[in-house]
PDB file of C-alpha atoms in Angstrom:
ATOM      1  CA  UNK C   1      -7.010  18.309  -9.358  1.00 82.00           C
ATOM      2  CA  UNK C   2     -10.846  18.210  -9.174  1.00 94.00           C
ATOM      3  CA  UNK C   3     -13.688  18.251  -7.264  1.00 96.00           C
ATOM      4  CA  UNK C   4     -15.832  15.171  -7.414  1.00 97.00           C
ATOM      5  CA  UNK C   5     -19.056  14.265  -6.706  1.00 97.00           C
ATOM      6  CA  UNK C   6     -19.876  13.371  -3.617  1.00 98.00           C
ATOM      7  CA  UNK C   7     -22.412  10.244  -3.263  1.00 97.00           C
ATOM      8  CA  UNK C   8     -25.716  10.553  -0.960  1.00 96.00           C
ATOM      9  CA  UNK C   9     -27.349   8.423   1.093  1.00 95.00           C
ATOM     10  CA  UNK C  10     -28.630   5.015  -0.795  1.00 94.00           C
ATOM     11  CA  UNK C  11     -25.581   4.527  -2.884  1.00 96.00           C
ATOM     12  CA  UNK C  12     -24.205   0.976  -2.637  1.00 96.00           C
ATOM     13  CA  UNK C  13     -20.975   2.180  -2.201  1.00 97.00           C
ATOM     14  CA  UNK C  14     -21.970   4.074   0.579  1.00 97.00           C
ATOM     15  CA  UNK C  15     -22.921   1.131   2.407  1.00 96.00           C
ATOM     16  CA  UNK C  16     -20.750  -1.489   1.907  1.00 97.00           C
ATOM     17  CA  UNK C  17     -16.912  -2.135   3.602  1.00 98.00           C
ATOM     18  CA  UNK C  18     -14.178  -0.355   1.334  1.00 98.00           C
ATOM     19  CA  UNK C  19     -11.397  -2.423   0.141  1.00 98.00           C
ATOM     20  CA  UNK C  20      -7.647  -1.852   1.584  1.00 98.00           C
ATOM     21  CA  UNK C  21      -5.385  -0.213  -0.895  1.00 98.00           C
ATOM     22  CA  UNK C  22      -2.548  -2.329  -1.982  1.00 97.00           C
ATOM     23  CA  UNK C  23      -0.059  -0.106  -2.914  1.00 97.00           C
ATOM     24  CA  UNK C  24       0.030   3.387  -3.559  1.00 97.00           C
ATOM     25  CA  UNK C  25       0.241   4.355  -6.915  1.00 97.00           C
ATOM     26  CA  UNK C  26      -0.022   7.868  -8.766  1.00 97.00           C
ATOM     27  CA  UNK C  27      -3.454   6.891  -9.378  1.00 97.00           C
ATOM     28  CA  UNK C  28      -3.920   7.099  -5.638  1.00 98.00           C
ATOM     29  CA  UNK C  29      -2.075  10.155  -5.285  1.00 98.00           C
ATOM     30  CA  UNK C  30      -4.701  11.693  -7.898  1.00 98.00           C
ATOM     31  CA  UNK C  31      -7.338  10.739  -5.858  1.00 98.00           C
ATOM     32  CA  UNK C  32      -6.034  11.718  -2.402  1.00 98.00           C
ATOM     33  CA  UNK C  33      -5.622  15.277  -4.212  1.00 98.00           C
ATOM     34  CA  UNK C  34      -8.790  14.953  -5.814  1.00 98.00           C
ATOM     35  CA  UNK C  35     -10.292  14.586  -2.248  1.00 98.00           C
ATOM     36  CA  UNK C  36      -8.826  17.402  -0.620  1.00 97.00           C
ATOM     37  CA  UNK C  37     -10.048  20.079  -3.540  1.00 97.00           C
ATOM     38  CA  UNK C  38     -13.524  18.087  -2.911  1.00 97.00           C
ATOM     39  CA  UNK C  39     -13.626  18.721   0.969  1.00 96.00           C
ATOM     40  CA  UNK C  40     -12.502  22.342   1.059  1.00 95.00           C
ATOM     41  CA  UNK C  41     -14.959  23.091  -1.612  1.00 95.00           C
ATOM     42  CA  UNK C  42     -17.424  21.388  -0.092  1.00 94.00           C
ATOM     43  CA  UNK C  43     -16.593  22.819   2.438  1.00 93.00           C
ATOM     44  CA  UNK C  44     -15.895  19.715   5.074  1.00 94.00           C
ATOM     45  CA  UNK C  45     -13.662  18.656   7.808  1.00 95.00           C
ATOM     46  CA  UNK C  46     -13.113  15.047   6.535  1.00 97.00           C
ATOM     47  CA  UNK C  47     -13.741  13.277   3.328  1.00 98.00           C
ATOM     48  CA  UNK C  48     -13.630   9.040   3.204  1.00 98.00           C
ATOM     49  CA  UNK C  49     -12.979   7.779  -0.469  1.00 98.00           C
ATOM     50  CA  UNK C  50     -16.402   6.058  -0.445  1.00 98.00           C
ATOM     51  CA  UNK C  51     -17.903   9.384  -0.519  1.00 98.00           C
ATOM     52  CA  UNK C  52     -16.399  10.089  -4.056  1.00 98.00           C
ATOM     53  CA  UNK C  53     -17.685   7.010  -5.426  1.00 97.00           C
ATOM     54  CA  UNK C  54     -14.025   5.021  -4.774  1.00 98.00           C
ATOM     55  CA  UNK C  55     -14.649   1.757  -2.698  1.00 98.00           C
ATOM     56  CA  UNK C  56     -10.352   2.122  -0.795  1.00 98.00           C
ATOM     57  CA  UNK C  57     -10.031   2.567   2.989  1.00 98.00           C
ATOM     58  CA  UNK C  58      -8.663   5.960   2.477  1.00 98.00           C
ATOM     59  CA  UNK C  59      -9.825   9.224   4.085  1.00 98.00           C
ATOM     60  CA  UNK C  60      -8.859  13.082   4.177  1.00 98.00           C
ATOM     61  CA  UNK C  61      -9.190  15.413   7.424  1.00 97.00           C
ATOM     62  CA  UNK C  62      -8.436  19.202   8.019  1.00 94.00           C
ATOM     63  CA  UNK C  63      -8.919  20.816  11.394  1.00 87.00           C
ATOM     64  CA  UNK C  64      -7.228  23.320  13.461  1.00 82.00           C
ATOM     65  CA  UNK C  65      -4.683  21.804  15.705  1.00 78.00           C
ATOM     66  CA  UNK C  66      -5.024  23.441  19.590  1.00 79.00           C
ATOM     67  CA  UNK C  67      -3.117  26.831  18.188  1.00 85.00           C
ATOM     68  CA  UNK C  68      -5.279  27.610  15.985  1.00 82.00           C
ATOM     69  CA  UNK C  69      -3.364  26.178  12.775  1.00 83.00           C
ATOM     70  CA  UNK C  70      -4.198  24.150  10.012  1.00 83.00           C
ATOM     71  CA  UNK C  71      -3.895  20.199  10.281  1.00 87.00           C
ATOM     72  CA  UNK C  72      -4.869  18.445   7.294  1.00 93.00           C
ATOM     73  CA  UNK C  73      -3.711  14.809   6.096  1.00 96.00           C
ATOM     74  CA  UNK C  74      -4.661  11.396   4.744  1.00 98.00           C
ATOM     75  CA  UNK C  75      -4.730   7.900   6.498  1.00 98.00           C
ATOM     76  CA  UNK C  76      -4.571   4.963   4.033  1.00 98.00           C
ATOM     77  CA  UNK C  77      -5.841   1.478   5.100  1.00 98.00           C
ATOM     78  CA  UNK C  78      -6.661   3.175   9.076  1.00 98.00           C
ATOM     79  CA  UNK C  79      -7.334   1.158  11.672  1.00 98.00           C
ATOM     80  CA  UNK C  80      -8.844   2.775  14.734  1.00 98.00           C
ATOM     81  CA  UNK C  81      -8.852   2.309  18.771  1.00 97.00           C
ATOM     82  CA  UNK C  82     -10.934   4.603  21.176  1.00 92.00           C
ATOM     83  CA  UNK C  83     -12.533   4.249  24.480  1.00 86.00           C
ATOM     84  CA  UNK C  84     -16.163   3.526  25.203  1.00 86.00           C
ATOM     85  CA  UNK C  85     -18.457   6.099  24.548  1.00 85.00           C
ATOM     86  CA  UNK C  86     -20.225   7.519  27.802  1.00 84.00           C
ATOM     87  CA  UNK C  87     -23.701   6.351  28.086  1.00 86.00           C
ATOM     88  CA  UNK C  88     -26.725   8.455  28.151  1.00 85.00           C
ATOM     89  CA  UNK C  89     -28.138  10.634  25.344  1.00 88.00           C
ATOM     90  CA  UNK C  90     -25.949  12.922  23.585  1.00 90.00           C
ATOM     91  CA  UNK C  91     -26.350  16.527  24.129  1.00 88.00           C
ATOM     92  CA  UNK C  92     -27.668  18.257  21.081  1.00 89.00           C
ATOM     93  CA  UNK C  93     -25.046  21.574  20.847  1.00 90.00           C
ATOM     94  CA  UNK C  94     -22.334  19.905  21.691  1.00 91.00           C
ATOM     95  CA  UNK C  95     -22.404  16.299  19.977  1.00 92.00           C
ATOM     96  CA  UNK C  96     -24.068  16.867  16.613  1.00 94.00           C
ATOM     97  CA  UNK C  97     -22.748  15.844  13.219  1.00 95.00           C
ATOM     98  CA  UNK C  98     -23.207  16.551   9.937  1.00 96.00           C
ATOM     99  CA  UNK C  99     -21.999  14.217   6.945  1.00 97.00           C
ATOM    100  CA  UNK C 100     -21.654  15.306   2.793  1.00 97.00           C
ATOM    101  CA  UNK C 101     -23.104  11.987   2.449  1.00 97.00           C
ATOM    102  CA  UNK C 102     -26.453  13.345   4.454  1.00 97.00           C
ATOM    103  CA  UNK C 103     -26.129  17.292   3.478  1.00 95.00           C
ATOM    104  CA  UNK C 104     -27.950  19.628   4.340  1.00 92.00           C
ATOM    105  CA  UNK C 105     -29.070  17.948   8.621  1.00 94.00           C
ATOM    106  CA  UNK C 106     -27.254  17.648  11.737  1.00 96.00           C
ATOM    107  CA  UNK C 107     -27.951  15.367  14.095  1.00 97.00           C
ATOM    108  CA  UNK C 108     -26.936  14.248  17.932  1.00 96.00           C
ATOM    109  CA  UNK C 109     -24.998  11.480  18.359  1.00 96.00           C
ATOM    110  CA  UNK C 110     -22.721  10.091  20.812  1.00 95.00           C
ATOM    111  CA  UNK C 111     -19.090   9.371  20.150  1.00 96.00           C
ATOM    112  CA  UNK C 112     -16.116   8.332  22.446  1.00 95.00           C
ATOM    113  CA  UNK C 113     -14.152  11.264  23.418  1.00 94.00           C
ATOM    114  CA  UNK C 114     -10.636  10.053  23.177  1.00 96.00           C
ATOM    115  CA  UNK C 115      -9.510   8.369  20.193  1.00 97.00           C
ATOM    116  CA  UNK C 116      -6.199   6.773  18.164  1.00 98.00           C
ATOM    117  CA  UNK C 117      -5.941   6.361  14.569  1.00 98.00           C
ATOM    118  CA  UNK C 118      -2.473   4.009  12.670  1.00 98.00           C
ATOM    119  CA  UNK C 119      -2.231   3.627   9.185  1.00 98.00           C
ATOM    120  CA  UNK C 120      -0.114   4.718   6.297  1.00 98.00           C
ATOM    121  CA  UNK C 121       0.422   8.053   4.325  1.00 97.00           C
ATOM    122  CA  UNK C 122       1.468   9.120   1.202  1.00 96.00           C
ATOM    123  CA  UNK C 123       4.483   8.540   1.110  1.00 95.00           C
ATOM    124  CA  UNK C 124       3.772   4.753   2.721  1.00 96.00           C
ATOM    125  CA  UNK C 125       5.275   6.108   6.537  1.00 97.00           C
ATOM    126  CA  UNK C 126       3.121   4.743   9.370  1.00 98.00           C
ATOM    127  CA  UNK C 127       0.528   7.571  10.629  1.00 97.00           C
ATOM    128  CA  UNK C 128       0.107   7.404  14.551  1.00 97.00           C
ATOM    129  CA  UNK C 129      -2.775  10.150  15.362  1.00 95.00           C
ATOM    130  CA  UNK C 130      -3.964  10.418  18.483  1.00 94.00           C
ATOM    131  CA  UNK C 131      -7.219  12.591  19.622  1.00 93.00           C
ATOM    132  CA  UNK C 132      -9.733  13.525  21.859  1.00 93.00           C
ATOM    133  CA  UNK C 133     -13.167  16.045  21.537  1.00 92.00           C
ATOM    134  CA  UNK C 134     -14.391  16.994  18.013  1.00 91.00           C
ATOM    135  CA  UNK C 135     -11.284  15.679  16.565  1.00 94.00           C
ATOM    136  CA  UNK C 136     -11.569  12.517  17.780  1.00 95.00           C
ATOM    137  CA  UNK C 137     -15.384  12.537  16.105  1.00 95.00           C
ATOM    138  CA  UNK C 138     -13.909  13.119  12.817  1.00 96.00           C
ATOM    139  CA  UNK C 139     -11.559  10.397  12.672  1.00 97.00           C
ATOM    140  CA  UNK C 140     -14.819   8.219  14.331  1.00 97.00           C
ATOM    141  CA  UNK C 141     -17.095   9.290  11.338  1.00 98.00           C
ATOM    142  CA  UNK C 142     -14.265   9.105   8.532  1.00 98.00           C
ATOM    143  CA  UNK C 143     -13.598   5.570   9.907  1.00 98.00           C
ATOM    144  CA  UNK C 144     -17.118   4.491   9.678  1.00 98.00           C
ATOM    145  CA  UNK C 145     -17.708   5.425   5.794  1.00 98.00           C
ATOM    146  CA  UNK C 146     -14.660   2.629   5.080  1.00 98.00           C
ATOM    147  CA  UNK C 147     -16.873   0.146   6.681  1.00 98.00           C
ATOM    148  CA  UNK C 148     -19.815   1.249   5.411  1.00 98.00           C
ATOM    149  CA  UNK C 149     -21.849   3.314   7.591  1.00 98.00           C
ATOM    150  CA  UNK C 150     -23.297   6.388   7.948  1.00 97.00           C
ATOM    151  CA  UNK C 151     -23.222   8.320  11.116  1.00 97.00           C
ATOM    152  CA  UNK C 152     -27.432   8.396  10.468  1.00 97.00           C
ATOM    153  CA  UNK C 153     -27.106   4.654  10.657  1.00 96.00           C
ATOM    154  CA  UNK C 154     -26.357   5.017  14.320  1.00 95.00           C
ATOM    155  CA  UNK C 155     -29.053   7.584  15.083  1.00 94.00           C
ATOM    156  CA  UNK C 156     -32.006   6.334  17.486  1.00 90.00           C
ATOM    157  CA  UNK C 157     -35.396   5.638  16.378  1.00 90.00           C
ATOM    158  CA  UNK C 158     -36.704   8.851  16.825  1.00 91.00           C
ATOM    159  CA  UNK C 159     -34.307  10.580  15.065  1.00 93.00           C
ATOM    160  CA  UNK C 160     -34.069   7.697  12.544  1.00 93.00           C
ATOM    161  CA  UNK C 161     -37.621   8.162  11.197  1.00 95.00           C
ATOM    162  CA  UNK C 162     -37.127  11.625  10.908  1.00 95.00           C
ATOM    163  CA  UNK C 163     -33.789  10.802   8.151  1.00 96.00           C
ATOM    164  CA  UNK C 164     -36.287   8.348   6.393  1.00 95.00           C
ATOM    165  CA  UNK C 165     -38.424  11.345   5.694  1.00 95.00           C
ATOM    166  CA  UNK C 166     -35.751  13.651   4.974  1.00 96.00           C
ATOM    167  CA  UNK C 167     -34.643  10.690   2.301  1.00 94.00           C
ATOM    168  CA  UNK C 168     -38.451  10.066   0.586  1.00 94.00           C
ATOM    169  CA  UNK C 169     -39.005  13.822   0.267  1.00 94.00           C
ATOM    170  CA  UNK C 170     -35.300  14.444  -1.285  1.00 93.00           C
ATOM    171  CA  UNK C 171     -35.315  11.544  -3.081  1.00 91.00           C
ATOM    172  CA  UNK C 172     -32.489   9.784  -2.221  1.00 93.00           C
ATOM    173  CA  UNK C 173     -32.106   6.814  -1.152  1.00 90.00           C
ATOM    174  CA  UNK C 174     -30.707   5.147  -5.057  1.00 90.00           C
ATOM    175  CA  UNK C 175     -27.748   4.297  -6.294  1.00 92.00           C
ATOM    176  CA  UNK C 176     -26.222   7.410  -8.012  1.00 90.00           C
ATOM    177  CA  UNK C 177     -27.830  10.436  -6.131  1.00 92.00           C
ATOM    178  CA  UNK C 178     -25.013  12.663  -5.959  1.00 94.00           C
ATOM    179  CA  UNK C 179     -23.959  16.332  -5.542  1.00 95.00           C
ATOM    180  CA  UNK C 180     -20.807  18.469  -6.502  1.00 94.00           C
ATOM    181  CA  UNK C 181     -19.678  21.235  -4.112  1.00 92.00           C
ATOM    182  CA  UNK C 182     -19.862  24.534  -6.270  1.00 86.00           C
ATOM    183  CA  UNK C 183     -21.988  23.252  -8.721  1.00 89.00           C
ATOM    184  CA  UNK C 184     -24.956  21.761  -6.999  1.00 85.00           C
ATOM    185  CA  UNK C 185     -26.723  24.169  -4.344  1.00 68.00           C
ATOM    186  CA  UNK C 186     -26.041  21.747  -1.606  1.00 61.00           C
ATOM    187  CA  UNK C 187     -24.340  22.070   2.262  1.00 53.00           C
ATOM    188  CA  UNK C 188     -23.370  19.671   4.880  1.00 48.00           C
TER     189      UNK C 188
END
């Protein structure tokens, strides 16, 4: 296993739809493993294989279920449902994110509460995952990055002009920028 770079903000792979995965393969074993070393390093709550510079509809999540444990898998080719998101502006302690695509800022954005995830696993079984709260806005971000955007894509304008500045003075914003969890002095 290893942890791999994780791309930033401007990348093309970043923002363009991932491709489904065919069939799974050893190769895609690698990489599932290879993305769980890179999250907890990181350390993150969901990787999408975008963010590793792999254009497949594949992404990694570990949270604690309601008792506290651990809850980690992998959804191959996903495909998601959820309910409306409430209107009116989201509340700033309770509905921020952060992405390893954007490290470093949080930001308020609404999400739908209640959400349910299909797809495959590993070992090609159907995945049925059904969530609600912060859980549910993990599977709602992962999802995005396979079709290519970035929770700061979905940021008002207020909040959007502030990421533009964040991106000039960082100097993202090109294909390439990347960082790698315990190398790079970077943090979601």
């Amino acid at each position: 296993m290893a942890v791999l770079p994780i791309r930033i903000m401007g990348d093309p792979v970043l923002h363009s739809p991932a491709s489904p995965v065919e069939a799974i393969s050893d190769e895609i074993r690698e990489l599932v493993a290879d993305m769980f070393e890179t999250m907890d390093a990181a350390p993150g709550v969901g990787l999408a294989a975008p963010q590793v510079g792999v254009p497949l509809r594949i992404f990694t999540y570990s949270y604690p279920d309601d008792d506290g444990n651990p809850w980690r898998g992998v959804i191959i080719n996903p495909a998601l449902w959820m309910r409306p998101a409430e209107p009116g502006e989201p509340d700033p302690d309770e509905e921020s994110e952060g992405c390893l695509s954007f490290p470093g800022e949080r930001f308020p954005l609404r999400r739908s509460e209640e959400v349910l995830v299909t797809g495959i696993g590993l070992d090609g079984e159907p995945v049925r995952i059904q969530v609600d709260g912060w859980r549910a806005r993990i599977m709602q971000h992962e999802f995005d990055h396979l079709d290519g955007v970035l929770y700061v894509d979905r940021l008002g304008d207020g909040d959007w002009k502030t990421v533009q500045k964040i991106v000039r003075k960082r100097g993202w914003g090109r294909p390439g920028e990347a960082w790698t969890p315990g190398i790079d002095d970077l943090e979601a």
